[in-house]
Amino acid sequence: MLNPALASAAVKDGKRNRLIVPEPLIQVQSGRYDLWTGTTGQVGAGDAMSGKSDPFEASAAALGYLYQLRMALLVCVEHLQTGFDWTVAIEAGDDIETVRGASTDWWQLKHRAPGTRMTDASSDLWKTLRIWATAVSGQQIDLERANLFLLTTGIAPEGTVGSYLAPSRAGGPRNEAKALTLLNAARGNSAAKSPTALANFAAWDALDQDQRLNLLKRIQVLDEADNIMKAGDQLQGRAALVVGHAHAQAFLQRLEGWFFQRCIAHLAGKGSGPVTGVEFDDVFDQRRNQFRPDNLPIDADVVDLTGEVTEHTEKTFVRQLTLAGIGNRRIRMAVRDYVRAYEQRSRWSNENLLRPGELGNYERRLVEEWERRFNVMVDDLGEDAAETEMRAQAKKIYAWVEQDARTRIREGCDEAFVTTGSYQMLADEQRVGWHPDFEARLMALLEPTVGR
């Protein structure tokens, strides 16, 4: 049977089972992955008999890796419907290895140019057989509890090994015995001498006839899978079911961003094992909650931004802090909050996550909260207050911003830098200030700069 985790993604067209797999993420942007349109390039399937193969282009190789990651993500999303008792790993036993209870699924993925044919001599077929035959010889896999999938965007022509190992279709039922005969014939007729071909055949030769047949009984060839550009609609559709069509892409970018970085950590051996069902459910739920009507997403890479004070010393909001006598450490924190709020708010706007007028209304609320306190301060100081007293009161107003001002843009969005950083942005526009005489002081400071 087709892997239950992906069974719902198979679309019957009357001739073949077409497996929907996800679109790649070509560009990395600030810790998220954006859906881009690109070209697949030419990736030759090669010929195990002749030893010939087309050269791999860098872009095509990259798409192959992204295809692998996107497929693994789709497996995780599908597995959520079955519970949490599962794991998914990249480059463990195979391109993708999934474990659920006592059952293991191994996936070999081949993203190929349109029209590529997987014949009985194709290196895609023989390299895959080599991996699985070696695992059988080394007792690395229990065939009684394993399912082996060779998924390719290429074509397995009728009458070839691939067609006989595919799920039953219009061209005829599965026939492992016929596939075994064809493979033995292809092996016997080959004059290939390349190291790769010889290694492929050696792994096959190490199995006896019963082992070969048992291996083929566990293999399913899934050909004509959707290519990497078209199949992104599958994950996009699942995201739409979770957060709605308007926010599906933004949600998917953030889920992918986490998943890709998680896989990188796993491949780099940084102590991260396979992705577990419990872990994925927790991450999925967190990101889904960020797109509730009362919330907005806070991106992990934005939280990591610190900003450089030296790059902002001429900013008006920094001059405002200096006027109030704020120390360097707190100025560094202000720059950090400014950079974070600026970046996060820009993303919300660019991704159309904000409602019409929402940002303007939020800033109005911030200004009005400031006005209440600022006007009281000015009245209490009077007209003859000394500079030391004005600075002391300015520090109190600013301390309120740092410690207590937590007006939320939405009720569920409670990240402090959104408020504090937004106040820095307003101070930069001189819509708020800390020193009682900030407007006149800034005019005196900025006029010479404007005149230059």
PDB file of C-alpha atoms in Angstrom, residues 79-299:
ATOM      1  CA  HIS A  79       1.340  12.300  10.182  1.00  0.00           C
ATOM      2  CA  LEU A  80      -0.292  14.854  12.495  1.00  0.00           C
ATOM      3  CA  GLN A  81      -3.640  13.378  11.477  1.00  0.00           C
ATOM      4  CA  THR A  82      -2.615   9.962  12.865  1.00  0.00           C
ATOM      5  CA  GLY A  83      -1.306  10.983  16.287  1.00  0.00           C
ATOM      6  CA  PHE A  84       2.110  11.775  17.764  1.00  0.00           C
ATOM      7  CA  ASP A  85       3.843   8.378  17.922  1.00  0.00           C
ATOM      8  CA  TRP A  86       6.184   8.839  14.964  1.00  0.00           C
ATOM      9  CA  THR A  87       9.545  10.248  13.900  1.00  0.00           C
ATOM     10  CA  VAL A  88      10.850  11.642  10.616  1.00  0.00           C
ATOM     11  CA  ALA A  89      14.555  11.828   9.784  1.00  0.00           C
ATOM     12  CA  ILE A  90      16.540  13.170   6.825  1.00  0.00           C
ATOM     13  CA  GLU A  91      19.520  11.196   5.516  1.00  0.00           C
ATOM     14  CA  ALA A  92      19.215   8.509   8.187  1.00  0.00           C
ATOM     15  CA  GLY A  93      18.561   5.128   6.612  1.00  0.00           C
ATOM     16  CA  ASP A  94      17.503   6.846   3.399  1.00  0.00           C
ATOM     17  CA  ASP A  95      16.598  10.233   1.905  1.00  0.00           C
ATOM     18  CA  ILE A  96      13.659  10.206   4.303  1.00  0.00           C
ATOM     19  CA  GLU A  97      13.073   7.675   7.051  1.00  0.00           C
ATOM     20  CA  THR A  98       9.803   7.571   8.945  1.00  0.00           C
ATOM     21  CA  VAL A  99       9.150   5.339  11.931  1.00  0.00           C
ATOM     22  CA  ARG A 100       5.721   4.631  13.398  1.00  0.00           C
ATOM     23  CA  GLY A 101       5.540   1.937  16.012  1.00  0.00           C
ATOM     24  CA  ALA A 102       7.333  -1.110  14.637  1.00  0.00           C
ATOM     25  CA  SER A 103       6.996  -0.008  10.994  1.00  0.00           C
ATOM     26  CA  THR A 104       9.682   1.845   9.031  1.00  0.00           C
ATOM     27  CA  ASP A 105       9.288   3.645   5.696  1.00  0.00           C
ATOM     28  CA  TRP A 106      12.332   4.440   3.544  1.00  0.00           C
ATOM     29  CA  TRP A 107      12.032   6.957   0.743  1.00  0.00           C
ATOM     30  CA  GLN A 108      14.312   7.532  -2.227  1.00  0.00           C
ATOM     31  CA  LEU A 109      13.396  10.750  -4.059  1.00  0.00           C
ATOM     32  CA  LYS A 110      14.343  11.624  -7.635  1.00  0.00           C
ATOM     33  CA  HIS A 111      13.486  15.048  -9.011  1.00  0.00           C
ATOM     34  CA  ARG A 112      14.033  14.875 -12.744  1.00  0.00           C
ATOM     35  CA  ALA A 113      13.491  17.036 -15.797  1.00  0.00           C
ATOM     36  CA  PRO A 114      10.205  16.623 -17.675  1.00  0.00           C
ATOM     37  CA  GLY A 115      10.149  13.575 -19.910  1.00  0.00           C
ATOM     38  CA  THR A 116      12.988  11.718 -18.141  1.00  0.00           C
ATOM     39  CA  ARG A 117      12.443   7.967 -18.517  1.00  0.00           C
ATOM     40  CA  MET A 118      13.476   5.490 -15.847  1.00  0.00           C
ATOM     41  CA  THR A 119      14.441   2.413 -17.862  1.00  0.00           C
ATOM     42  CA  ASP A 120      15.796  -0.889 -16.593  1.00  0.00           C
ATOM     43  CA  ALA A 121      19.292   0.542 -17.027  1.00  0.00           C
ATOM     44  CA  SER A 122      18.731   3.874 -15.270  1.00  0.00           C
ATOM     45  CA  SER A 123      21.154   4.805 -12.559  1.00  0.00           C
ATOM     46  CA  ASP A 124      18.224   6.146 -10.491  1.00  0.00           C
ATOM     47  CA  LEU A 125      16.882   2.607 -10.300  1.00  0.00           C
ATOM     48  CA  TRP A 126      20.192   0.847  -9.713  1.00  0.00           C
ATOM     49  CA  LYS A 127      21.563   3.304  -7.174  1.00  0.00           C
ATOM     50  CA  THR A 128      18.358   2.912  -5.203  1.00  0.00           C
ATOM     51  CA  LEU A 129      18.560  -0.877  -5.383  1.00  0.00           C
ATOM     52  CA  ARG A 130      22.162  -0.678  -4.236  1.00  0.00           C
ATOM     53  CA  ILE A 131      21.177   1.267  -1.101  1.00  0.00           C
ATOM     54  CA  TRP A 132      18.392  -1.120  -0.186  1.00  0.00           C
ATOM     55  CA  ALA A 133      20.272  -4.310  -1.115  1.00  0.00           C
ATOM     56  CA  THR A 134      23.211  -3.183   1.021  1.00  0.00           C
ATOM     57  CA  ALA A 135      20.848  -2.560   3.934  1.00  0.00           C
ATOM     58  CA  VAL A 136      19.414  -6.067   3.529  1.00  0.00           C
ATOM     59  CA  SER A 137      22.878  -7.681   3.374  1.00  0.00           C
ATOM     60  CA  GLY A 138      24.008  -5.740   6.418  1.00  0.00           C
ATOM     61  CA  GLN A 139      20.796  -6.526   8.313  1.00  0.00           C
ATOM     62  CA  GLN A 140      20.152  -2.802   8.705  1.00  0.00           C
ATOM     63  CA  ILE A 141      16.501  -3.197   7.793  1.00  0.00           C
ATOM     64  CA  ASP A 142      13.841  -5.784   8.532  1.00  0.00           C
ATOM     65  CA  LEU A 143      11.906  -6.291   5.314  1.00  0.00           C
ATOM     66  CA  GLU A 144       8.954  -7.727   7.207  1.00  0.00           C
ATOM     67  CA  ARG A 145       8.450  -4.351   8.881  1.00  0.00           C
ATOM     68  CA  ALA A 146       9.628  -2.007   6.144  1.00  0.00           C
ATOM     69  CA  ASN A 147       8.073  -0.187   3.200  1.00  0.00           C
ATOM     70  CA  LEU A 148      10.425   1.052   0.481  1.00  0.00           C
ATOM     71  CA  PHE A 149       9.379   3.861  -1.857  1.00  0.00           C
ATOM     72  CA  LEU A 150      11.130   5.131  -4.965  1.00  0.00           C
ATOM     73  CA  LEU A 151       9.404   8.367  -5.879  1.00  0.00           C
ATOM     74  CA  THR A 152      10.390  10.039  -9.149  1.00  0.00           C
ATOM     75  CA  THR A 153       9.067  12.882 -11.241  1.00  0.00           C
ATOM     76  CA  GLY A 154      10.238  10.877 -14.240  1.00  0.00           C
ATOM     77  CA  ILE A 155       8.338   8.195 -16.148  1.00  0.00           C
ATOM     78  CA  ALA A 156       8.524   4.425 -15.695  1.00  0.00           C
ATOM     79  CA  PRO A 157       7.495   3.237 -19.183  1.00  0.00           C
ATOM     80  CA  GLU A 158       5.145   0.296 -19.484  1.00  0.00           C
ATOM     81  CA  GLY A 159       6.950  -3.016 -19.562  1.00  0.00           C
ATOM     82  CA  THR A 160       9.892  -1.816 -17.469  1.00  0.00           C
ATOM     83  CA  VAL A 161      10.942  -2.762 -13.955  1.00  0.00           C
ATOM     84  CA  GLY A 162       9.465   0.472 -12.603  1.00  0.00           C
ATOM     85  CA  SER A 163       6.058  -0.233 -14.125  1.00  0.00           C
ATOM     86  CA  TYR A 164       5.930  -3.728 -12.598  1.00  0.00           C
ATOM     87  CA  LEU A 165       6.813  -2.366  -9.140  1.00  0.00           C
ATOM     88  CA  ALA A 166       4.290   0.483  -9.287  1.00  0.00           C
ATOM     89  CA  PRO A 167       0.896   0.196  -7.596  1.00  0.00           C
ATOM     90  CA  SER A 168      -1.537  -1.633  -9.878  1.00  0.00           C
ATOM     91  CA  ARG A 169      -2.641   0.585 -12.728  1.00  0.00           C
ATOM     92  CA  ALA A 170      -4.205   0.502 -16.181  1.00  0.00           C
ATOM     93  CA  GLY A 171      -1.080  -1.016 -17.750  1.00  0.00           C
ATOM     94  CA  GLY A 172      -1.368  -4.090 -15.571  1.00  0.00           C
ATOM     95  CA  PRO A 173      -1.015  -5.352 -11.990  1.00  0.00           C
ATOM     96  CA  ARG A 174       2.194  -5.421  -9.985  1.00  0.00           C
ATOM     97  CA  ASN A 175       4.486  -8.284 -10.916  1.00  0.00           C
ATOM     98  CA  GLU A 176       7.579  -8.629  -8.731  1.00  0.00           C
ATOM     99  CA  ALA A 177       8.636 -11.859 -10.440  1.00  0.00           C
ATOM    100  CA  LYS A 178       8.654 -10.125 -13.843  1.00  0.00           C
ATOM    101  CA  ALA A 179      10.595  -7.208 -12.373  1.00  0.00           C
ATOM    102  CA  LEU A 180      13.181  -9.665 -10.988  1.00  0.00           C
ATOM    103  CA  THR A 181      13.600 -11.290 -14.386  1.00  0.00           C
ATOM    104  CA  LEU A 182      14.144  -7.926 -16.061  1.00  0.00           C
ATOM    105  CA  LEU A 183      16.661  -6.808 -13.447  1.00  0.00           C
ATOM    106  CA  ASN A 184      18.679 -10.004 -13.721  1.00  0.00           C
ATOM    107  CA  ALA A 185      18.661  -9.658 -17.499  1.00  0.00           C
ATOM    108  CA  ALA A 186      19.769  -6.043 -17.341  1.00  0.00           C
ATOM    109  CA  ARG A 187      22.546  -7.023 -14.972  1.00  0.00           C
ATOM    110  CA  GLY A 188      23.674  -9.897 -17.174  1.00  0.00           C
ATOM    111  CA  ASN A 189      23.634  -7.881 -20.393  1.00  0.00           C
ATOM    112  CA  SER A 190      25.556  -4.943 -18.999  1.00  0.00           C
ATOM    113  CA  ALA A 191      29.091  -4.183 -20.109  1.00  0.00           C
ATOM    114  CA  ALA A 192      29.402  -1.166 -17.810  1.00  0.00           C
ATOM    115  CA  LYS A 193      32.741  -0.800 -16.034  1.00  0.00           C
ATOM    116  CA  SER A 194      32.305   2.478 -14.170  1.00  0.00           C
ATOM    117  CA  PRO A 195      32.952   2.336 -10.409  1.00  0.00           C
ATOM    118  CA  THR A 196      29.362   3.362  -9.695  1.00  0.00           C
ATOM    119  CA  ALA A 197      27.845   0.705 -11.945  1.00  0.00           C
ATOM    120  CA  LEU A 198      30.133  -1.991 -10.560  1.00  0.00           C
ATOM    121  CA  ALA A 199      29.211  -1.031  -6.983  1.00  0.00           C
ATOM    122  CA  ASN A 200      25.501  -1.090  -7.878  1.00  0.00           C
ATOM    123  CA  PHE A 201      25.783  -4.566  -9.372  1.00  0.00           C
ATOM    124  CA  ALA A 202      27.939  -5.884  -6.533  1.00  0.00           C
ATOM    125  CA  ALA A 203      25.232  -5.021  -4.011  1.00  0.00           C
ATOM    126  CA  TRP A 204      22.645  -6.796  -6.168  1.00  0.00           C
ATOM    127  CA  ASP A 205      24.901  -9.828  -6.687  1.00  0.00           C
ATOM    128  CA  ALA A 206      25.326 -10.190  -2.909  1.00  0.00           C
ATOM    129  CA  LEU A 207      21.659 -11.189  -2.599  1.00  0.00           C
ATOM    130  CA  ASP A 208      20.343 -14.610  -3.526  1.00  0.00           C
ATOM    131  CA  GLN A 209      17.196 -14.991  -5.602  1.00  0.00           C
ATOM    132  CA  ASP A 210      14.867 -15.267  -2.621  1.00  0.00           C
ATOM    133  CA  GLN A 211      16.348 -12.157  -1.016  1.00  0.00           C
ATOM    134  CA  ARG A 212      15.998 -10.220  -4.261  1.00  0.00           C
ATOM    135  CA  LEU A 213      12.363 -11.213  -4.635  1.00  0.00           C
ATOM    136  CA  ASN A 214      11.588 -10.393  -1.023  1.00  0.00           C
ATOM    137  CA  LEU A 215      13.223  -7.002  -1.508  1.00  0.00           C
ATOM    138  CA  LEU A 216      11.169  -6.258  -4.614  1.00  0.00           C
ATOM    139  CA  LYS A 217       7.965  -7.185  -2.780  1.00  0.00           C
ATOM    140  CA  ARG A 218       8.595  -4.301  -0.353  1.00  0.00           C
ATOM    141  CA  ILE A 219       9.333  -1.731  -3.083  1.00  0.00           C
ATOM    142  CA  GLN A 220       6.830   0.643  -4.622  1.00  0.00           C
ATOM    143  CA  VAL A 221       7.830   2.834  -7.560  1.00  0.00           C
ATOM    144  CA  LEU A 222       5.780   6.032  -7.644  1.00  0.00           C
ATOM    145  CA  ASP A 223       6.505   7.699 -10.977  1.00  0.00           C
ATOM    146  CA  GLU A 224       5.236  10.894 -12.594  1.00  0.00           C
ATOM    147  CA  ALA A 225       5.058  12.651  -9.242  1.00  0.00           C
ATOM    148  CA  ASP A 226       4.266  16.364  -9.374  1.00  0.00           C
ATOM    149  CA  ASN A 227       7.435  18.361  -9.930  1.00  0.00           C
ATOM    150  CA  ILE A 228       8.890  20.679  -7.375  1.00  0.00           C
ATOM    151  CA  MET A 229       7.289  23.804  -8.794  1.00  0.00           C
ATOM    152  CA  LYS A 230       3.699  22.585  -9.095  1.00  0.00           C
ATOM    153  CA  ALA A 231       3.472  20.563  -5.920  1.00  0.00           C
ATOM    154  CA  GLY A 232       3.723  23.485  -3.499  1.00  0.00           C
ATOM    155  CA  ASP A 233      -0.014  23.901  -3.809  1.00  0.00           C
ATOM    156  CA  GLN A 234      -0.424  20.801  -1.641  1.00  0.00           C
ATOM    157  CA  LEU A 235       1.199  22.324   1.437  1.00  0.00           C
ATOM    158  CA  GLN A 236      -0.321  25.691   0.636  1.00  0.00           C
ATOM    159  CA  GLY A 237      -3.733  24.044   0.637  1.00  0.00           C
ATOM    160  CA  ARG A 238      -3.108  22.453   4.014  1.00  0.00           C
ATOM    161  CA  ALA A 239      -1.961  25.785   5.400  1.00  0.00           C
ATOM    162  CA  ALA A 240      -5.140  27.421   4.103  1.00  0.00           C
ATOM    163  CA  LEU A 241      -7.216  24.901   6.039  1.00  0.00           C
ATOM    164  CA  VAL A 242      -5.388  25.939   9.209  1.00  0.00           C
ATOM    165  CA  VAL A 243      -5.170  29.738   8.945  1.00  0.00           C
ATOM    166  CA  GLY A 244      -7.250  30.659   5.877  1.00  0.00           C
ATOM    167  CA  HIS A 245      -6.189  31.430   2.323  1.00  0.00           C
ATOM    168  CA  ALA A 246      -5.167  35.022   3.083  1.00  0.00           C
ATOM    169  CA  HIS A 247      -2.496  33.965   5.567  1.00  0.00           C
ATOM    170  CA  ALA A 248      -1.560  30.545   4.201  1.00  0.00           C
ATOM    171  CA  GLN A 249       1.695  31.606   2.560  1.00  0.00           C
ATOM    172  CA  ALA A 250       2.909  33.596   5.571  1.00  0.00           C
ATOM    173  CA  PHE A 251       2.121  30.675   7.873  1.00  0.00           C
ATOM    174  CA  LEU A 252       3.846  28.192   5.572  1.00  0.00           C
ATOM    175  CA  GLN A 253       6.956  30.360   5.295  1.00  0.00           C
ATOM    176  CA  ARG A 254       7.360  30.337   9.050  1.00  0.00           C
ATOM    177  CA  LEU A 255       6.696  26.626   9.412  1.00  0.00           C
ATOM    178  CA  GLU A 256       9.191  25.899   6.659  1.00  0.00           C
ATOM    179  CA  GLY A 257      11.725  28.243   8.202  1.00  0.00           C
ATOM    180  CA  TRP A 258      11.667  26.285  11.426  1.00  0.00           C
ATOM    181  CA  PHE A 259      11.635  22.891   9.690  1.00  0.00           C
ATOM    182  CA  PHE A 260      14.523  23.644   7.347  1.00  0.00           C
ATOM    183  CA  GLN A 261      16.689  24.965  10.173  1.00  0.00           C
ATOM    184  CA  ARG A 262      15.735  21.968  12.292  1.00  0.00           C
ATOM    185  CA  CYS A 263      16.851  19.617   9.503  1.00  0.00           C
ATOM    186  CA  ILE A 264      20.110  21.527   9.079  1.00  0.00           C
ATOM    187  CA  ALA A 265      20.850  21.131  12.788  1.00  0.00           C
ATOM    188  CA  HIS A 266      20.077  17.422  12.512  1.00  0.00           C
ATOM    189  CA  LEU A 267      22.342  16.961   9.479  1.00  0.00           C
ATOM    190  CA  ALA A 268      25.121  18.960  11.126  1.00  0.00           C
ATOM    191  CA  GLY A 269      25.031  16.603  14.107  1.00  0.00           C
ATOM    192  CA  LYS A 270      24.303  19.351  16.609  1.00  0.00           C
ATOM    193  CA  GLY A 271      22.510  17.058  19.013  1.00  0.00           C
ATOM    194  CA  SER A 272      19.188  17.170  17.191  1.00  0.00           C
ATOM    195  CA  GLY A 273      17.699  13.752  16.524  1.00  0.00           C
ATOM    196  CA  PRO A 274      14.769  12.980  14.229  1.00  0.00           C
ATOM    197  CA  VAL A 275      11.734  15.243  14.298  1.00  0.00           C
ATOM    198  CA  THR A 276       9.206  13.664  16.642  1.00  0.00           C
ATOM    199  CA  GLY A 277       5.446  13.857  16.453  1.00  0.00           C
ATOM    200  CA  VAL A 278       5.215  15.613  19.813  1.00  0.00           C
ATOM    201  CA  GLU A 279       7.817  18.195  18.800  1.00  0.00           C
ATOM    202  CA  PHE A 280       6.227  18.915  15.440  1.00  0.00           C
ATOM    203  CA  ASP A 281       2.749  19.213  16.926  1.00  0.00           C
ATOM    204  CA  ASP A 282       4.010  21.744  19.457  1.00  0.00           C
ATOM    205  CA  VAL A 283       5.736  23.888  16.789  1.00  0.00           C
ATOM    206  CA  PHE A 284       2.788  23.605  14.417  1.00  0.00           C
ATOM    207  CA  ASP A 285       0.374  24.637  17.159  1.00  0.00           C
ATOM    208  CA  GLN A 286       2.507  27.621  18.188  1.00  0.00           C
ATOM    209  CA  ARG A 287       2.654  28.967  14.668  1.00  0.00           C
ATOM    210  CA  ARG A 288      -1.031  28.360  14.074  1.00  0.00           C
ATOM    211  CA  ASN A 289      -1.857  30.318  17.231  1.00  0.00           C
ATOM    212  CA  GLN A 290       0.182  33.275  15.949  1.00  0.00           C
ATOM    213  CA  PHE A 291      -2.302  33.628  13.103  1.00  0.00           C
ATOM    214  CA  ARG A 292      -5.429  33.716  15.251  1.00  0.00           C
ATOM    215  CA  PRO A 293      -7.551  36.875  14.796  1.00  0.00           C
ATOM    216  CA  ASP A 294      -6.318  38.220  18.143  1.00  0.00           C
ATOM    217  CA  ASN A 295      -2.625  37.615  17.442  1.00  0.00           C
ATOM    218  CA  LEU A 296       0.235  38.366  15.040  1.00  0.00           C
ATOM    219  CA  PRO A 297       3.356  36.281  14.373  1.00  0.00           C
ATOM    220  CA  ILE A 298       6.619  37.172  16.090  1.00  0.00           C
ATOM    221  CA  ASP A 299       9.513  35.787  14.055  1.00  0.00           C
TER     222      ASP A 299
END
